[in-house]
Amino acid sequence: MYLTDLLLSNIENILHNGTQLILNRVYDSIGYDAIDDYILRQLVISRLTQPMSKSATIEYLKAHFDEDLHLDKIYRYMDKLYNTQQESIQKISVEHTRKILGGKIGLMFYDVTTLYFESDYGDGFREPGFSKDGKHSQPQIVLGLLVSEDGYPLSYSMFNGTQYEGHTMIPIVDDFVRRFKLDDFVLVADSGLINKKNIDFLKAQGYKYIIGARIKNANKIQADWIFSQQKIEGSFNETTVGNGRLIVGYSEKRAKKDAYNRTKGISRLEKAFRAGTISKENINKRGYNKFLVISKDVKVSIDKSNVEEDAKWDGLKGYITNTDLPAAEVYNQYSSLWQVERAFRITKGTVEMRPMFHFTPKRIEAHVCVCFVAYKVYKELERILKKNQYNLSVDKVLEIAKTITTLRIKLPKSGKTINKTMIITERQKMIEPLFSDDFWKSQFG
């Protein structure tokens, strides 16, 4: 009893720092420890542990990790982050990705998303536009993201909220290729990013690409060729086009999905029509509104012939490429575009990149930069868990780690302070190796 009381009386603090202990290790293993930047480290770790406003983050860091930061210092830091650390951050990320991919970056995937702001007014940079979050009336910016095979982040760039996404790809890709001297890669992008200018540029630079084809916009000769092919599950057919090879594949699963989505869309149109909410003023030709027709007396109806024409395309998907890869391999590589979509889901969900409450371009850039690093740390922890056959997601590991505390004890005789991390429950023991020096040494020799 005496020893217990003595021990308890010498506890200086109890830290809820399980997540911090793991994420610090991952952060350092990537190479970010080469950047002598205490604030960046704390902002990244808190973004993965408990994403909140900057003022709430300060309170969280103090209460859980006993870390002292001041709000005005964070804001001053964010104002200069773009000019001080962004280049180093990206270089470290790319070199680490090269290392884990065997020395080269072979595939690069590009896509865009939008990030909205809790504000009613734009300012020339944050402007209302077509929102992928459905926030069409709120100011936003457009974010372009380049990731590698397996979804490791490579580069990003921000654009005005009204920017057409097809104009975002070339600047970020070309800048990245030149800065990091890439010479053997394939760029993969969605059909929404395809236009003649982009294709011409990629060809002129000698860049290899796989891009989704807008086959429904094909000319009559191409459309007749597509419809002349047999629809066989898993089959691919190809022809030569001006931009390279047009490959068209067929999938029963896609056909069922296309038919289901069209039926659902038409059902919504019929419901809106019966409710009297469709008028000449609110009709556009986006989505399934393309099936509507307006007669001279402004009567709205659904054009059945358009519906039948659309059904011909069910199950078909096209790809444009200038590679010499087999058609099935082109399909497989294009299918990996979900890696970018997942990156957006994680950064918007777990990392909570948006909504944003910053208003100046420098602080917006700094916020996105912190989220970029946080996502890289997330992906590296995910890789380490998979490599060591942990049947746990990153989110689950962090959830468990939040229950792990560290006792900070001052020894009465020497006055020395020691830390003791408490791993007690069976659940906590599932991730105990992640707190071991030997585990981390074994990961990187």
PDB file of C-alpha atoms in Angstrom, residues 27-294:
ATOM      1  CA  TYR A  27       6.181  10.615 -39.536  1.00  0.00           C
ATOM      2  CA  ASP A  28       9.891  10.050 -38.880  1.00  0.00           C
ATOM      3  CA  SER A  29      10.080   6.869 -40.965  1.00  0.00           C
ATOM      4  CA  ILE A  30       8.912   8.779 -44.048  1.00  0.00           C
ATOM      5  CA  GLY A  31      11.712  11.279 -43.523  1.00  0.00           C
ATOM      6  CA  TYR A  32       9.752  14.303 -42.344  1.00  0.00           C
ATOM      7  CA  ASP A  33      11.963  14.463 -39.261  1.00  0.00           C
ATOM      8  CA  ALA A  34      14.571  16.007 -41.581  1.00  0.00           C
ATOM      9  CA  ILE A  35      12.366  19.092 -41.514  1.00  0.00           C
ATOM     10  CA  ASP A  36      13.065  20.721 -38.162  1.00  0.00           C
ATOM     11  CA  ASP A  37       9.504  21.874 -37.736  1.00  0.00           C
ATOM     12  CA  TYR A  38       7.774  21.218 -34.436  1.00  0.00           C
ATOM     13  CA  ILE A  39       4.537  22.982 -35.387  1.00  0.00           C
ATOM     14  CA  LEU A  40       4.091  21.052 -38.633  1.00  0.00           C
ATOM     15  CA  ARG A  41       4.523  17.758 -36.781  1.00  0.00           C
ATOM     16  CA  GLN A  42       1.888  18.657 -34.167  1.00  0.00           C
ATOM     17  CA  LEU A  43      -0.605  19.935 -36.740  1.00  0.00           C
ATOM     18  CA  VAL A  44      -0.238  16.769 -38.826  1.00  0.00           C
ATOM     19  CA  ILE A  45      -0.622  14.403 -35.867  1.00  0.00           C
ATOM     20  CA  SER A  46      -3.620  16.268 -34.456  1.00  0.00           C
ATOM     21  CA  ARG A  47      -5.250  16.298 -37.909  1.00  0.00           C
ATOM     22  CA  LEU A  48      -5.129  12.488 -37.951  1.00  0.00           C
ATOM     23  CA  THR A  49      -6.021  12.066 -34.287  1.00  0.00           C
ATOM     24  CA  GLN A  50      -8.703  14.691 -33.719  1.00  0.00           C
ATOM     25  CA  PRO A  51      -9.256  17.039 -36.687  1.00  0.00           C
ATOM     26  CA  MET A  52     -10.650  20.336 -35.386  1.00  0.00           C
ATOM     27  CA  SER A  53     -10.276  24.070 -35.786  1.00  0.00           C
ATOM     28  CA  LYS A  54      -6.850  25.488 -35.031  1.00  0.00           C
ATOM     29  CA  SER A  55      -8.009  26.979 -31.702  1.00  0.00           C
ATOM     30  CA  ALA A  56      -9.579  23.651 -30.633  1.00  0.00           C
ATOM     31  CA  THR A  57      -6.419  21.852 -31.767  1.00  0.00           C
ATOM     32  CA  ILE A  58      -4.333  23.885 -29.320  1.00  0.00           C
ATOM     33  CA  GLU A  59      -6.550  22.824 -26.429  1.00  0.00           C
ATOM     34  CA  TYR A  60      -6.469  19.201 -27.582  1.00  0.00           C
ATOM     35  CA  LEU A  61      -2.663  19.111 -27.853  1.00  0.00           C
ATOM     36  CA  LYS A  62      -2.300  20.504 -24.343  1.00  0.00           C
ATOM     37  CA  ALA A  63      -4.936  18.289 -22.732  1.00  0.00           C
ATOM     38  CA  HIS A  64      -3.863  15.008 -24.358  1.00  0.00           C
ATOM     39  CA  PHE A  65      -0.180  15.349 -25.236  1.00  0.00           C
ATOM     40  CA  ASP A  66       0.948  18.147 -22.884  1.00  0.00           C
ATOM     41  CA  GLU A  67       2.148  20.123 -25.915  1.00  0.00           C
ATOM     42  CA  ASP A  68       2.152  23.917 -25.713  1.00  0.00           C
ATOM     43  CA  LEU A  69       1.233  25.930 -28.811  1.00  0.00           C
ATOM     44  CA  HIS A  70      -0.313  29.373 -29.134  1.00  0.00           C
ATOM     45  CA  LEU A  71      -2.966  30.326 -31.662  1.00  0.00           C
ATOM     46  CA  ASP A  72      -1.242  33.468 -32.905  1.00  0.00           C
ATOM     47  CA  LYS A  73       1.965  31.472 -33.437  1.00  0.00           C
ATOM     48  CA  ILE A  74       0.079  28.874 -35.497  1.00  0.00           C
ATOM     49  CA  TYR A  75      -1.511  31.533 -37.669  1.00  0.00           C
ATOM     50  CA  ARG A  76       1.838  33.264 -38.238  1.00  0.00           C
ATOM     51  CA  TYR A  77       3.297  29.874 -39.092  1.00  0.00           C
ATOM     52  CA  MET A  78       0.539  29.149 -41.618  1.00  0.00           C
ATOM     53  CA  ASP A  79       1.176  32.496 -43.300  1.00  0.00           C
ATOM     54  CA  LYS A  80       4.752  31.457 -44.113  1.00  0.00           C
ATOM     55  CA  LEU A  81       4.416  27.659 -44.565  1.00  0.00           C
ATOM     56  CA  TYR A  82       3.903  27.895 -48.334  1.00  0.00           C
ATOM     57  CA  ASN A  83       7.229  29.650 -48.885  1.00  0.00           C
ATOM     58  CA  THR A  84       9.264  27.676 -46.362  1.00  0.00           C
ATOM     59  CA  GLN A  85       8.384  23.998 -46.293  1.00  0.00           C
ATOM     60  CA  GLN A  86       6.149  22.953 -49.177  1.00  0.00           C
ATOM     61  CA  GLU A  87       8.968  22.078 -51.562  1.00  0.00           C
ATOM     62  CA  SER A  88      10.833  20.050 -48.914  1.00  0.00           C
ATOM     63  CA  ILE A  89       7.630  18.260 -47.904  1.00  0.00           C
ATOM     64  CA  GLN A  90       6.895  17.224 -51.471  1.00  0.00           C
ATOM     65  CA  LYS A  91      10.470  16.132 -52.158  1.00  0.00           C
ATOM     66  CA  ILE A  92      10.531  13.904 -49.070  1.00  0.00           C
ATOM     67  CA  SER A  93       7.163  12.416 -49.994  1.00  0.00           C
ATOM     68  CA  VAL A  94       8.228  11.618 -53.551  1.00  0.00           C
ATOM     69  CA  GLU A  95      11.578  10.094 -52.577  1.00  0.00           C
ATOM     70  CA  HIS A  96       9.904   7.914 -49.949  1.00  0.00           C
ATOM     71  CA  THR A  97       7.279   6.780 -52.458  1.00  0.00           C
ATOM     72  CA  ARG A  98      10.005   5.944 -54.977  1.00  0.00           C
ATOM     73  CA  LYS A  99      11.758   3.857 -52.332  1.00  0.00           C
ATOM     74  CA  ILE A 100       8.729   1.774 -51.361  1.00  0.00           C
ATOM     75  CA  LEU A 101       7.768   1.265 -55.018  1.00  0.00           C
ATOM     76  CA  GLY A 102      11.158  -0.223 -55.866  1.00  0.00           C
ATOM     77  CA  GLY A 103      12.942   2.875 -57.134  1.00  0.00           C
ATOM     78  CA  LYS A 104      10.575   4.233 -59.762  1.00  0.00           C
ATOM     79  CA  ILE A 105       7.160   5.826 -60.107  1.00  0.00           C
ATOM     80  CA  GLY A 106       5.563   3.945 -62.983  1.00  0.00           C
ATOM     81  CA  LEU A 107       1.888   4.888 -62.762  1.00  0.00           C
ATOM     82  CA  MET A 108       0.473   8.308 -61.879  1.00  0.00           C
ATOM     83  CA  PHE A 109      -3.242   8.914 -61.360  1.00  0.00           C
ATOM     84  CA  TYR A 110      -4.801  12.375 -61.581  1.00  0.00           C
ATOM     85  CA  ASP A 111      -8.201  13.662 -60.565  1.00  0.00           C
ATOM     86  CA  VAL A 112      -9.816  16.747 -59.113  1.00  0.00           C
ATOM     87  CA  THR A 113     -12.245  17.552 -56.341  1.00  0.00           C
ATOM     88  CA  THR A 114     -13.728  20.687 -54.816  1.00  0.00           C
ATOM     89  CA  LEU A 115     -13.367  22.068 -51.285  1.00  0.00           C
ATOM     90  CA  TYR A 116     -16.091  24.373 -50.025  1.00  0.00           C
ATOM     91  CA  PHE A 117     -16.007  27.166 -47.426  1.00  0.00           C
ATOM     92  CA  GLU A 118     -18.519  28.146 -44.753  1.00  0.00           C
ATOM     93  CA  SER A 119     -19.048  31.568 -46.281  1.00  0.00           C
ATOM     94  CA  ASP A 120     -21.629  33.350 -48.396  1.00  0.00           C
ATOM     95  CA  TYR A 121     -19.220  35.389 -50.502  1.00  0.00           C
ATOM     96  CA  GLY A 122     -16.378  34.721 -52.922  1.00  0.00           C
ATOM     97  CA  ASP A 123     -13.200  36.728 -53.245  1.00  0.00           C
ATOM     98  CA  GLY A 124     -11.776  35.933 -56.663  1.00  0.00           C
ATOM     99  CA  PHE A 125     -10.074  32.726 -55.502  1.00  0.00           C
ATOM    100  CA  ARG A 126     -12.834  31.159 -53.438  1.00  0.00           C
ATOM    101  CA  GLU A 127     -15.763  31.269 -55.848  1.00  0.00           C
ATOM    102  CA  PRO A 128     -19.002  29.295 -56.327  1.00  0.00           C
ATOM    103  CA  GLY A 129     -18.767  26.725 -59.112  1.00  0.00           C
ATOM    104  CA  PHE A 130     -19.710  23.163 -59.951  1.00  0.00           C
ATOM    105  CA  SER A 131     -19.326  21.499 -56.542  1.00  0.00           C
ATOM    106  CA  LYS A 132     -18.549  17.794 -56.160  1.00  0.00           C
ATOM    107  CA  ASP A 133     -19.941  18.106 -52.611  1.00  0.00           C
ATOM    108  CA  GLY A 134     -23.281  19.492 -53.799  1.00  0.00           C
ATOM    109  CA  LYS A 135     -22.529  22.929 -52.282  1.00  0.00           C
ATOM    110  CA  HIS A 136     -23.150  24.893 -55.480  1.00  0.00           C
ATOM    111  CA  SER A 137     -24.041  28.159 -53.751  1.00  0.00           C
ATOM    112  CA  GLN A 138     -20.995  28.294 -51.488  1.00  0.00           C
ATOM    113  CA  PRO A 139     -17.495  29.514 -52.405  1.00  0.00           C
ATOM    114  CA  GLN A 140     -15.020  26.765 -53.207  1.00  0.00           C
ATOM    115  CA  ILE A 141     -11.616  26.016 -54.658  1.00  0.00           C
ATOM    116  CA  VAL A 142     -10.696  23.237 -57.074  1.00  0.00           C
ATOM    117  CA  LEU A 143      -8.009  20.817 -55.864  1.00  0.00           C
ATOM    118  CA  GLY A 144      -6.002  18.676 -58.282  1.00  0.00           C
ATOM    119  CA  LEU A 145      -4.246  15.635 -56.818  1.00  0.00           C
ATOM    120  CA  LEU A 146      -1.597  13.360 -58.324  1.00  0.00           C
ATOM    121  CA  VAL A 147      -1.051   9.973 -56.658  1.00  0.00           C
ATOM    122  CA  SER A 148       1.107   6.946 -57.415  1.00  0.00           C
ATOM    123  CA  GLU A 149       0.300   3.273 -57.637  1.00  0.00           C
ATOM    124  CA  ASP A 150      -1.298   2.157 -54.346  1.00  0.00           C
ATOM    125  CA  GLY A 151      -2.488   5.727 -53.746  1.00  0.00           C
ATOM    126  CA  TYR A 152       0.579   7.459 -52.271  1.00  0.00           C
ATOM    127  CA  PRO A 153       0.260  11.244 -52.701  1.00  0.00           C
ATOM    128  CA  LEU A 154       2.773  12.848 -55.059  1.00  0.00           C
ATOM    129  CA  SER A 155       1.674  16.408 -55.746  1.00  0.00           C
ATOM    130  CA  TYR A 156      -1.296  18.751 -55.561  1.00  0.00           C
ATOM    131  CA  SER A 157      -2.344  22.139 -56.821  1.00  0.00           C
ATOM    132  CA  MET A 158      -5.200  24.527 -56.095  1.00  0.00           C
ATOM    133  CA  PHE A 159      -7.286  26.486 -58.580  1.00  0.00           C
ATOM    134  CA  ASN A 160     -10.010  29.119 -58.604  1.00  0.00           C
ATOM    135  CA  GLY A 161     -13.417  27.682 -57.680  1.00  0.00           C
ATOM    136  CA  THR A 162     -14.776  28.322 -61.186  1.00  0.00           C
ATOM    137  CA  GLN A 163     -11.909  26.572 -62.985  1.00  0.00           C
ATOM    138  CA  TYR A 164     -12.878  23.946 -65.565  1.00  0.00           C
ATOM    139  CA  GLU A 165     -11.309  20.687 -64.376  1.00  0.00           C
ATOM    140  CA  GLY A 166      -9.975  19.849 -67.831  1.00  0.00           C
ATOM    141  CA  HIS A 167      -7.619  22.842 -67.593  1.00  0.00           C
ATOM    142  CA  THR A 168      -6.044  21.727 -64.300  1.00  0.00           C
ATOM    143  CA  MET A 169      -4.239  18.551 -65.323  1.00  0.00           C
ATOM    144  CA  ILE A 170      -1.409  19.742 -67.598  1.00  0.00           C
ATOM    145  CA  PRO A 171       0.100  22.389 -65.259  1.00  0.00           C
ATOM    146  CA  ILE A 172       0.446  20.030 -62.275  1.00  0.00           C
ATOM    147  CA  VAL A 173       1.595  16.984 -64.286  1.00  0.00           C
ATOM    148  CA  ASP A 174       4.168  18.863 -66.362  1.00  0.00           C
ATOM    149  CA  ASP A 175       5.562  20.704 -63.336  1.00  0.00           C
ATOM    150  CA  PHE A 176       5.861  17.453 -61.381  1.00  0.00           C
ATOM    151  CA  VAL A 177       7.553  15.542 -64.227  1.00  0.00           C
ATOM    152  CA  ARG A 178      10.123  18.291 -64.768  1.00  0.00           C
ATOM    153  CA  ARG A 179      10.929  18.873 -61.091  1.00  0.00           C
ATOM    154  CA  PHE A 180      11.454  15.200 -60.326  1.00  0.00           C
ATOM    155  CA  LYS A 181      12.925  14.246 -63.727  1.00  0.00           C
ATOM    156  CA  LEU A 182      10.528  11.396 -64.485  1.00  0.00           C
ATOM    157  CA  ASP A 183      11.116   9.619 -67.778  1.00  0.00           C
ATOM    158  CA  ASP A 184       9.248   6.325 -67.573  1.00  0.00           C
ATOM    159  CA  PHE A 185       5.666   6.667 -66.417  1.00  0.00           C
ATOM    160  CA  VAL A 186       2.061   6.356 -67.527  1.00  0.00           C
ATOM    161  CA  LEU A 187      -0.504   9.012 -66.629  1.00  0.00           C
ATOM    162  CA  VAL A 188      -4.031   7.760 -65.906  1.00  0.00           C
ATOM    163  CA  ALA A 189      -6.973  10.182 -65.804  1.00  0.00           C
ATOM    164  CA  ASP A 190     -10.753  10.225 -66.002  1.00  0.00           C
ATOM    165  CA  SER A 191     -12.718  11.085 -69.144  1.00  0.00           C
ATOM    166  CA  GLY A 192     -13.798  14.380 -67.576  1.00  0.00           C
ATOM    167  CA  LEU A 193     -10.233  15.616 -68.044  1.00  0.00           C
ATOM    168  CA  ILE A 194      -9.954  14.763 -71.720  1.00  0.00           C
ATOM    169  CA  ASN A 195      -9.864  17.464 -74.358  1.00  0.00           C
ATOM    170  CA  LYS A 196      -7.900  17.936 -77.572  1.00  0.00           C
ATOM    171  CA  LYS A 197      -5.476  20.423 -76.020  1.00  0.00           C
ATOM    172  CA  ASN A 198      -4.554  18.028 -73.200  1.00  0.00           C
ATOM    173  CA  ILE A 199      -4.067  15.076 -75.544  1.00  0.00           C
ATOM    174  CA  ASP A 200      -1.991  17.131 -77.971  1.00  0.00           C
ATOM    175  CA  PHE A 201       0.237  18.322 -75.140  1.00  0.00           C
ATOM    176  CA  LEU A 202       0.775  14.821 -73.737  1.00  0.00           C
ATOM    177  CA  LYS A 203       1.688  13.537 -77.207  1.00  0.00           C
ATOM    178  CA  ALA A 204       4.034  16.470 -77.905  1.00  0.00           C
ATOM    179  CA  GLN A 205       5.908  15.862 -74.648  1.00  0.00           C
ATOM    180  CA  GLY A 206       6.159  12.132 -75.294  1.00  0.00           C
ATOM    181  CA  TYR A 207       4.156  11.338 -72.141  1.00  0.00           C
ATOM    182  CA  LYS A 208       2.380   7.984 -72.032  1.00  0.00           C
ATOM    183  CA  TYR A 209      -1.268   8.106 -70.985  1.00  0.00           C
ATOM    184  CA  ILE A 210      -4.452   6.142 -70.380  1.00  0.00           C
ATOM    185  CA  ILE A 211      -7.546   8.334 -70.313  1.00  0.00           C
ATOM    186  CA  GLY A 212     -11.225   7.466 -70.167  1.00  0.00           C
ATOM    187  CA  ALA A 213     -12.897   7.946 -73.577  1.00  0.00           C
ATOM    188  CA  ARG A 214     -16.205   9.747 -74.022  1.00  0.00           C
ATOM    189  CA  ILE A 215     -17.517   7.093 -76.363  1.00  0.00           C
ATOM    190  CA  LYS A 216     -21.063   8.472 -76.311  1.00  0.00           C
ATOM    191  CA  ASN A 217     -19.647  11.543 -78.075  1.00  0.00           C
ATOM    192  CA  ALA A 218     -18.003   9.400 -80.767  1.00  0.00           C
ATOM    193  CA  ASN A 219     -18.514  10.295 -84.428  1.00  0.00           C
ATOM    194  CA  LYS A 220     -20.752   8.107 -86.593  1.00  0.00           C
ATOM    195  CA  ILE A 221     -17.895   5.977 -87.948  1.00  0.00           C
ATOM    196  CA  GLN A 222     -16.577   5.225 -84.465  1.00  0.00           C
ATOM    197  CA  ALA A 223     -20.071   4.635 -83.050  1.00  0.00           C
ATOM    198  CA  ASP A 224     -20.923   2.213 -85.887  1.00  0.00           C
ATOM    199  CA  TRP A 225     -17.682   0.328 -85.195  1.00  0.00           C
ATOM    200  CA  ILE A 226     -18.453   0.132 -81.451  1.00  0.00           C
ATOM    201  CA  PHE A 227     -21.989  -1.189 -82.042  1.00  0.00           C
ATOM    202  CA  SER A 228     -20.698  -3.725 -84.579  1.00  0.00           C
ATOM    203  CA  GLN A 229     -18.676  -5.491 -81.876  1.00  0.00           C
ATOM    204  CA  GLN A 230     -20.167  -8.381 -79.945  1.00  0.00           C
ATOM    205  CA  LYS A 231     -20.965  -7.675 -76.315  1.00  0.00           C
ATOM    206  CA  ILE A 232     -19.084 -10.474 -74.590  1.00  0.00           C
ATOM    207  CA  GLU A 233     -18.358 -10.386 -70.872  1.00  0.00           C
ATOM    208  CA  GLY A 234     -14.772  -9.271 -70.216  1.00  0.00           C
ATOM    209  CA  SER A 235     -14.046  -8.737 -73.906  1.00  0.00           C
ATOM    210  CA  PHE A 236     -12.029  -5.847 -75.350  1.00  0.00           C
ATOM    211  CA  ASN A 237     -11.955  -4.493 -78.886  1.00  0.00           C
ATOM    212  CA  GLU A 238      -9.714  -1.768 -80.218  1.00  0.00           C
ATOM    213  CA  THR A 239      -9.225   0.482 -83.197  1.00  0.00           C
ATOM    214  CA  THR A 240      -6.791   3.214 -84.178  1.00  0.00           C
ATOM    215  CA  VAL A 241      -7.892   6.813 -83.675  1.00  0.00           C
ATOM    216  CA  GLY A 242      -6.082  10.105 -84.115  1.00  0.00           C
ATOM    217  CA  ASN A 243      -5.095  10.215 -80.453  1.00  0.00           C
ATOM    218  CA  GLY A 244      -3.759   6.648 -80.337  1.00  0.00           C
ATOM    219  CA  ARG A 245      -5.729   3.490 -79.574  1.00  0.00           C
ATOM    220  CA  LEU A 246      -9.411   3.435 -78.692  1.00  0.00           C
ATOM    221  CA  ILE A 247     -10.143   0.380 -76.538  1.00  0.00           C
ATOM    222  CA  VAL A 248     -13.731  -0.534 -75.704  1.00  0.00           C
ATOM    223  CA  GLY A 249     -14.610  -3.136 -73.092  1.00  0.00           C
ATOM    224  CA  TYR A 250     -17.908  -4.712 -72.052  1.00  0.00           C
ATOM    225  CA  SER A 251     -19.090  -5.800 -68.607  1.00  0.00           C
ATOM    226  CA  GLU A 252     -22.424  -7.347 -67.613  1.00  0.00           C
ATOM    227  CA  LYS A 253     -22.066  -5.767 -64.184  1.00  0.00           C
ATOM    228  CA  ARG A 254     -21.649  -2.323 -65.740  1.00  0.00           C
ATOM    229  CA  ALA A 255     -24.606  -2.969 -68.065  1.00  0.00           C
ATOM    230  CA  LYS A 256     -26.876  -3.747 -65.108  1.00  0.00           C
ATOM    231  CA  LYS A 257     -25.628  -0.676 -63.266  1.00  0.00           C
ATOM    232  CA  ASP A 258     -26.161   1.581 -66.297  1.00  0.00           C
ATOM    233  CA  ALA A 259     -29.710   0.272 -66.783  1.00  0.00           C
ATOM    234  CA  TYR A 260     -30.503   0.617 -63.073  1.00  0.00           C
ATOM    235  CA  ASN A 261     -29.204   4.196 -62.894  1.00  0.00           C
ATOM    236  CA  ARG A 262     -31.122   5.226 -66.006  1.00  0.00           C
ATOM    237  CA  THR A 263     -34.366   3.714 -64.718  1.00  0.00           C
ATOM    238  CA  LYS A 264     -33.856   5.467 -61.398  1.00  0.00           C
ATOM    239  CA  GLY A 265     -33.107   8.781 -63.116  1.00  0.00           C
ATOM    240  CA  ILE A 266     -36.173   8.553 -65.352  1.00  0.00           C
ATOM    241  CA  SER A 267     -38.327   7.704 -62.329  1.00  0.00           C
ATOM    242  CA  ARG A 268     -37.162  10.903 -60.645  1.00  0.00           C
ATOM    243  CA  LEU A 269     -37.956  12.903 -63.792  1.00  0.00           C
ATOM    244  CA  GLU A 270     -41.473  11.412 -63.994  1.00  0.00           C
ATOM    245  CA  LYS A 271     -42.063  12.187 -60.332  1.00  0.00           C
ATOM    246  CA  ALA A 272     -40.896  15.780 -60.800  1.00  0.00           C
ATOM    247  CA  PHE A 273     -43.055  16.077 -63.917  1.00  0.00           C
ATOM    248  CA  ARG A 274     -46.182  14.883 -62.074  1.00  0.00           C
ATOM    249  CA  ALA A 275     -45.415  17.288 -59.225  1.00  0.00           C
ATOM    250  CA  GLY A 276     -45.152  20.168 -61.685  1.00  0.00           C
ATOM    251  CA  THR A 277     -41.582  21.071 -60.685  1.00  0.00           C
ATOM    252  CA  ILE A 278     -40.129  20.744 -64.218  1.00  0.00           C
ATOM    253  CA  SER A 279     -40.360  23.863 -66.323  1.00  0.00           C
ATOM    254  CA  LYS A 280     -38.547  25.401 -69.278  1.00  0.00           C
ATOM    255  CA  GLU A 281     -36.637  27.645 -66.883  1.00  0.00           C
ATOM    256  CA  ASN A 282     -35.136  24.936 -64.684  1.00  0.00           C
ATOM    257  CA  ILE A 283     -34.285  22.371 -67.366  1.00  0.00           C
ATOM    258  CA  ASN A 284     -30.671  21.739 -68.287  1.00  0.00           C
ATOM    259  CA  LYS A 285     -29.164  18.881 -70.222  1.00  0.00           C
ATOM    260  CA  ARG A 286     -27.103  17.441 -67.388  1.00  0.00           C
ATOM    261  CA  GLY A 287     -27.560  13.861 -66.234  1.00  0.00           C
ATOM    262  CA  TYR A 288     -30.874  12.266 -67.131  1.00  0.00           C
ATOM    263  CA  ASN A 289     -32.435  15.605 -68.108  1.00  0.00           C
ATOM    264  CA  LYS A 290     -31.031  14.769 -71.561  1.00  0.00           C
ATOM    265  CA  PHE A 291     -34.102  12.541 -72.004  1.00  0.00           C
ATOM    266  CA  LEU A 292     -36.461  15.519 -71.736  1.00  0.00           C
ATOM    267  CA  VAL A 293     -37.876  17.325 -74.734  1.00  0.00           C
ATOM    268  CA  ILE A 294     -39.781  20.650 -74.763  1.00  0.00           C
TER     269      ILE A 294
END
